[in-house]
Amino acid sequence: GVFALRRLADDPAGKVIKSRQATSTGIRGRQPHRRACAVNRPGTREGCAMNRAIDLLEEKLQRSNAFLEKLLQSAVDCVVAADMTGKIFLFNESAVDLFGYSLEEALTDLNVRDIYPGGGAHDVMKAMRGESYGGKGRLITYHTNALVKSGEQIPISLYASIIYDEDGNECGSIGFFHDLRERIHIQKKLEKTQLQLIQSEKMASLGQLVSGIAHEIKNPLNFIYGNTGFLADYTQKIENLLEAFENLPSLSEEDKAKIESMKKEIHYSF
């Protein structure tokens, strides 16, 4: 869109759009003036043909002007154009909705510098005259803030171009403002969702780790628990054997005393 407008700026129809005098002189909507044949070359067919050609050219110019104006007014993004003094001469309906100024306010009282906070307008012009954002004379995807009537600063993506006259001198600029608030809101929601997914994955990994540790602990415990019955039964048999040995009639009192001493040393009763 910006590049087509730059080409139109060098076309006669484009000069009608970029010049504020075009509107004030009433070119838009004026019916072609049918000239009498006698105006240029009285009594000649050449004079009549020339007048008809001029009328057709003027009519074509008016149609091009009207089409371009409708195209800009119906654009979804804001379109703002101004001369080199900052005087605005194009402010479409989307710009009215975004910035909060009426069309009359924008065209009579508003300066293009007023729609940027601080020295934002100077930064934009400096960037347009440089080579970093799409080449000299234009801006592609330049992120900055716009200042609306309420004082709120709105993040925007700006596509802009310098308008040159037939001598190659700067005579104005046009910019397309894309509101980034919805995109930023969606991006934040996406980042939040990604963070939640990462957190969920971390918790899932932690759960798997804890489950693995519990499994490693449970296996030896199950082994020990599964063999306690055999150990108790075997211990009981040893106790029975020891009691039978103690009750042998052939044991002397000295042997019995030694057995009791050994039982105390190993805490047999416990």
XYZ file of C-alpha atoms in Angstrom:
270
model
C 0.000 0.000 0.000
C 2.763 2.494 0.911
C 4.712 1.800 -2.255
C 1.664 2.153 -4.488
C 0.945 5.506 -2.848
C 4.499 6.628 -3.459
C 4.051 5.870 -7.155
C 0.735 7.701 -7.125
C 2.485 10.674 -5.542
C 4.476 11.076 -8.766
C 1.367 10.698 -10.922
C -0.920 13.692 -11.655
C -3.753 11.919 -9.825
C -1.475 11.396 -6.843
C -0.675 15.104 -6.696
C -4.380 15.777 -6.226
C -4.428 13.538 -3.139
C -1.220 14.755 -1.553
C -1.993 18.447 -2.052
C -4.348 20.121 0.399
C -5.242 22.598 -2.300
C -6.959 19.803 -4.219
C -9.695 19.571 -1.603
C -10.027 23.291 -1.042
C -10.467 24.013 -4.736
C -13.212 21.392 -4.934
C -11.625 19.145 -7.559
C -13.122 16.114 -5.849
C -16.714 15.715 -7.006
C -16.607 18.541 -9.546
C -18.271 17.693 -12.823
C -16.095 18.073 -15.924
C -16.527 21.437 -17.507
C -17.583 21.026 -21.083
C -15.742 23.700 -23.011
C -17.175 25.277 -26.114
C -15.309 24.555 -29.294
C -14.714 28.248 -29.818
C -12.697 28.587 -26.587
C -9.472 27.224 -27.981
C -9.662 27.101 -31.716
C -12.906 28.682 -33.011
C -14.606 26.828 -35.783
C -12.193 23.888 -35.922
C -12.691 20.214 -35.261
C -9.235 20.113 -33.660
C -10.370 22.567 -30.996
C -13.428 20.484 -30.118
C -11.373 17.285 -30.010
C -8.816 18.904 -27.716
C -11.531 20.096 -25.358
C -13.104 16.629 -25.252
C -9.701 15.083 -24.500
C -9.135 17.551 -21.655
C -12.594 16.811 -20.240
C -11.974 13.055 -20.388
C -8.606 13.453 -18.681
C -10.139 15.581 -15.950
C -12.922 13.060 -15.428
C -10.406 10.214 -15.250
C -8.400 12.193 -12.740
C -11.455 12.738 -10.565
C -12.341 9.025 -10.658
C -8.801 8.079 -9.684
C -8.896 10.619 -6.888
C -12.234 9.348 -5.577
C -11.147 5.699 -5.776
C -7.902 6.354 -3.919
C -9.708 8.312 -1.231
C -12.255 5.512 -0.716
C -9.441 2.994 -0.610
C -7.629 4.894 2.143
C -10.800 5.652 4.092
C -11.853 1.996 4.112
C -8.428 0.704 5.232
C -8.501 -1.386 8.410
C -5.297 0.215 9.676
C -5.035 3.906 10.508
C -3.829 6.092 7.647
C -2.440 9.545 8.425
C -0.759 11.880 5.939
C 0.742 15.316 6.610
C 2.829 17.976 4.900
C 6.324 18.896 6.036
C 4.986 21.349 8.630
C 3.046 18.509 10.283
C -0.336 19.750 9.039
C -2.582 16.705 8.574
C -4.526 16.434 5.313
C -5.533 12.765 5.461
C -7.054 11.097 8.521
C -9.139 8.008 7.777
C -11.976 6.481 9.814
C -9.717 3.940 11.533
C -7.487 6.819 12.675
C -10.539 8.571 14.117
C -11.407 5.405 16.068
C -7.854 4.806 17.339
C -6.710 8.329 18.206
C -10.053 9.650 19.451
C -9.963 12.894 17.413
C -12.785 13.816 15.093
C -11.983 14.336 11.431
C -12.513 18.070 11.808
C -10.157 18.244 14.803
C -7.497 16.288 12.946
C -7.630 18.409 9.799
C -7.829 21.784 11.529
C -6.130 21.667 14.938
C -4.025 18.481 15.138
C -0.371 18.363 14.148
C 1.156 15.011 13.226
C 3.746 15.543 15.979
C 0.895 15.396 18.512
C 0.180 11.719 17.835
C 3.616 10.643 19.072
C 4.806 10.883 22.699
C 7.837 13.060 23.387
C 10.144 13.280 20.411
C 8.585 10.300 18.687
C 7.788 12.196 15.469
C 11.417 13.289 15.141
C 12.570 9.689 15.633
C 10.156 8.458 12.968
C 11.349 11.016 10.393
C 14.965 10.223 11.229
C 14.301 6.526 10.700
C 12.509 7.209 7.404
C 15.485 9.183 6.118
C 17.849 6.392 7.097
C 18.506 2.972 5.624
C 17.736 0.677 8.562
C 13.997 0.104 8.167
C 13.425 -0.689 4.510
C 15.588 1.860 2.722
C 15.711 5.615 2.467
C 12.347 7.300 2.389
C 10.291 4.530 3.951
C 9.670 2.519 7.093
C 8.767 -1.160 7.304
C 7.612 -2.685 10.596
C 8.822 0.143 12.828
C 7.599 -0.443 16.395
C 6.866 2.607 18.520
C 4.069 4.148 20.605
C 1.224 6.376 19.472
C -0.330 9.013 21.733
C -4.123 9.169 21.625
C -6.401 12.014 22.702
C -6.988 10.516 26.166
C -3.237 10.569 26.859
C -2.846 6.801 26.614
C 0.186 5.461 24.781
C -0.651 2.609 22.421
C 1.974 0.231 20.966
C 1.879 0.307 17.174
C 3.649 -1.115 14.154
C 4.254 1.676 11.653
C 4.641 1.449 7.894
C 5.415 4.872 6.464
C 6.806 6.660 3.446
C 8.073 10.122 2.561
C 6.193 11.824 -0.298
C 8.397 13.620 -2.824
C 7.425 16.296 -5.366
C 8.374 16.268 -9.033
C 11.763 17.782 -8.180
C 12.586 15.080 -5.655
C 12.039 17.330 -2.611
C 10.215 16.132 0.482
C 6.684 17.515 0.533
C 4.966 15.267 3.069
C 4.667 11.827 4.594
C 2.075 9.107 4.937
C 1.891 6.424 7.591
C -0.100 3.251 8.216
C -0.560 2.555 11.941
C -1.320 -0.996 13.096
C -2.545 -1.342 16.688
C -0.471 -4.012 18.476
C -2.503 -4.273 21.691
C -4.448 -7.372 20.652
C -1.318 -9.076 19.339
C 0.575 -8.325 22.564
C -2.372 -9.610 24.623
C -2.437 -12.876 22.654
C 1.345 -13.186 22.922
C 1.197 -12.779 26.706
C -1.515 -15.431 26.956
C 0.586 -17.746 24.814
C 3.654 -17.166 26.991
C 1.580 -17.838 30.111
C 0.253 -21.065 28.591
C 3.764 -22.141 27.623
C 4.964 -21.439 31.166
C 2.125 -23.538 32.574
C 2.998 -26.376 30.208
C 6.644 -26.209 31.240
C 5.608 -26.247 34.901
C 3.316 -29.216 34.257
C 6.139 -31.067 32.511
C 8.430 -30.340 35.445
C 5.859 -31.690 37.905
C 5.331 -34.769 35.726
C 9.084 -35.376 35.622
C 9.306 -34.918 39.390
C 6.449 -37.373 39.857
C 8.228 -39.957 37.716
C 11.425 -39.447 39.711
C 9.640 -39.865 43.058
C 7.845 -42.929 41.730
C 11.159 -44.432 40.639
C 12.754 -43.779 44.040
C 9.754 -45.262 45.834
C 9.968 -48.317 43.631
C 13.663 -48.746 44.409
C 12.953 -48.495 48.140
C 9.924 -50.766 48.007
C 11.714 -53.665 46.332
C 14.223 -54.383 49.156
C 11.518 -53.797 51.767
C 9.310 -56.344 50.069
C 12.223 -58.767 50.033
C 12.820 -58.305 53.757
C 9.142 -58.512 54.593
C 8.700 -61.604 52.492
C 11.457 -63.428 54.426
C 10.527 -62.396 57.979
C 8.217 -65.387 58.327
C 10.962 -67.824 57.448
C 13.366 -66.033 59.789
C 10.907 -66.148 62.706
C 10.223 -69.822 62.143
C 13.928 -70.628 61.979
C 14.616 -68.598 65.137
C 11.881 -70.404 66.975
C 13.367 -73.760 66.041
C 16.791 -72.674 67.319
C 15.203 -71.589 70.617
C 13.476 -74.942 70.946
C 16.738 -76.739 70.250
C 18.576 -74.663 72.867
C 15.896 -75.315 75.497
C 16.083 -79.044 74.800
C 19.834 -78.937 75.125
C 19.575 -77.107 78.477
C 17.218 -79.752 79.841
C 19.536 -82.635 79.153
C 20.079 -84.583 82.435
C 23.712 -85.171 81.534
C 24.601 -81.466 81.796
C 26.571 -80.555 84.842
C 25.857 -77.483 86.905
C 29.030 -75.933 85.573
C 27.841 -76.402 81.956
C 24.464 -74.912 82.778
C 26.187 -71.861 84.340
C 28.253 -71.352 81.183
C 25.119 -71.520 79.030
C 23.377 -68.895 81.189
C 26.437 -66.650 80.963
C 26.471 -66.879 77.182
C 22.706 -66.102 77.013
C 23.304 -62.928 79.025
C 26.131 -61.853 76.745
C 23.964 -62.106 73.616
C 20.831 -60.709 75.291
C 19.007 -63.901 74.640
C 15.879 -62.932 76.572
C 15.476 -59.741 74.489
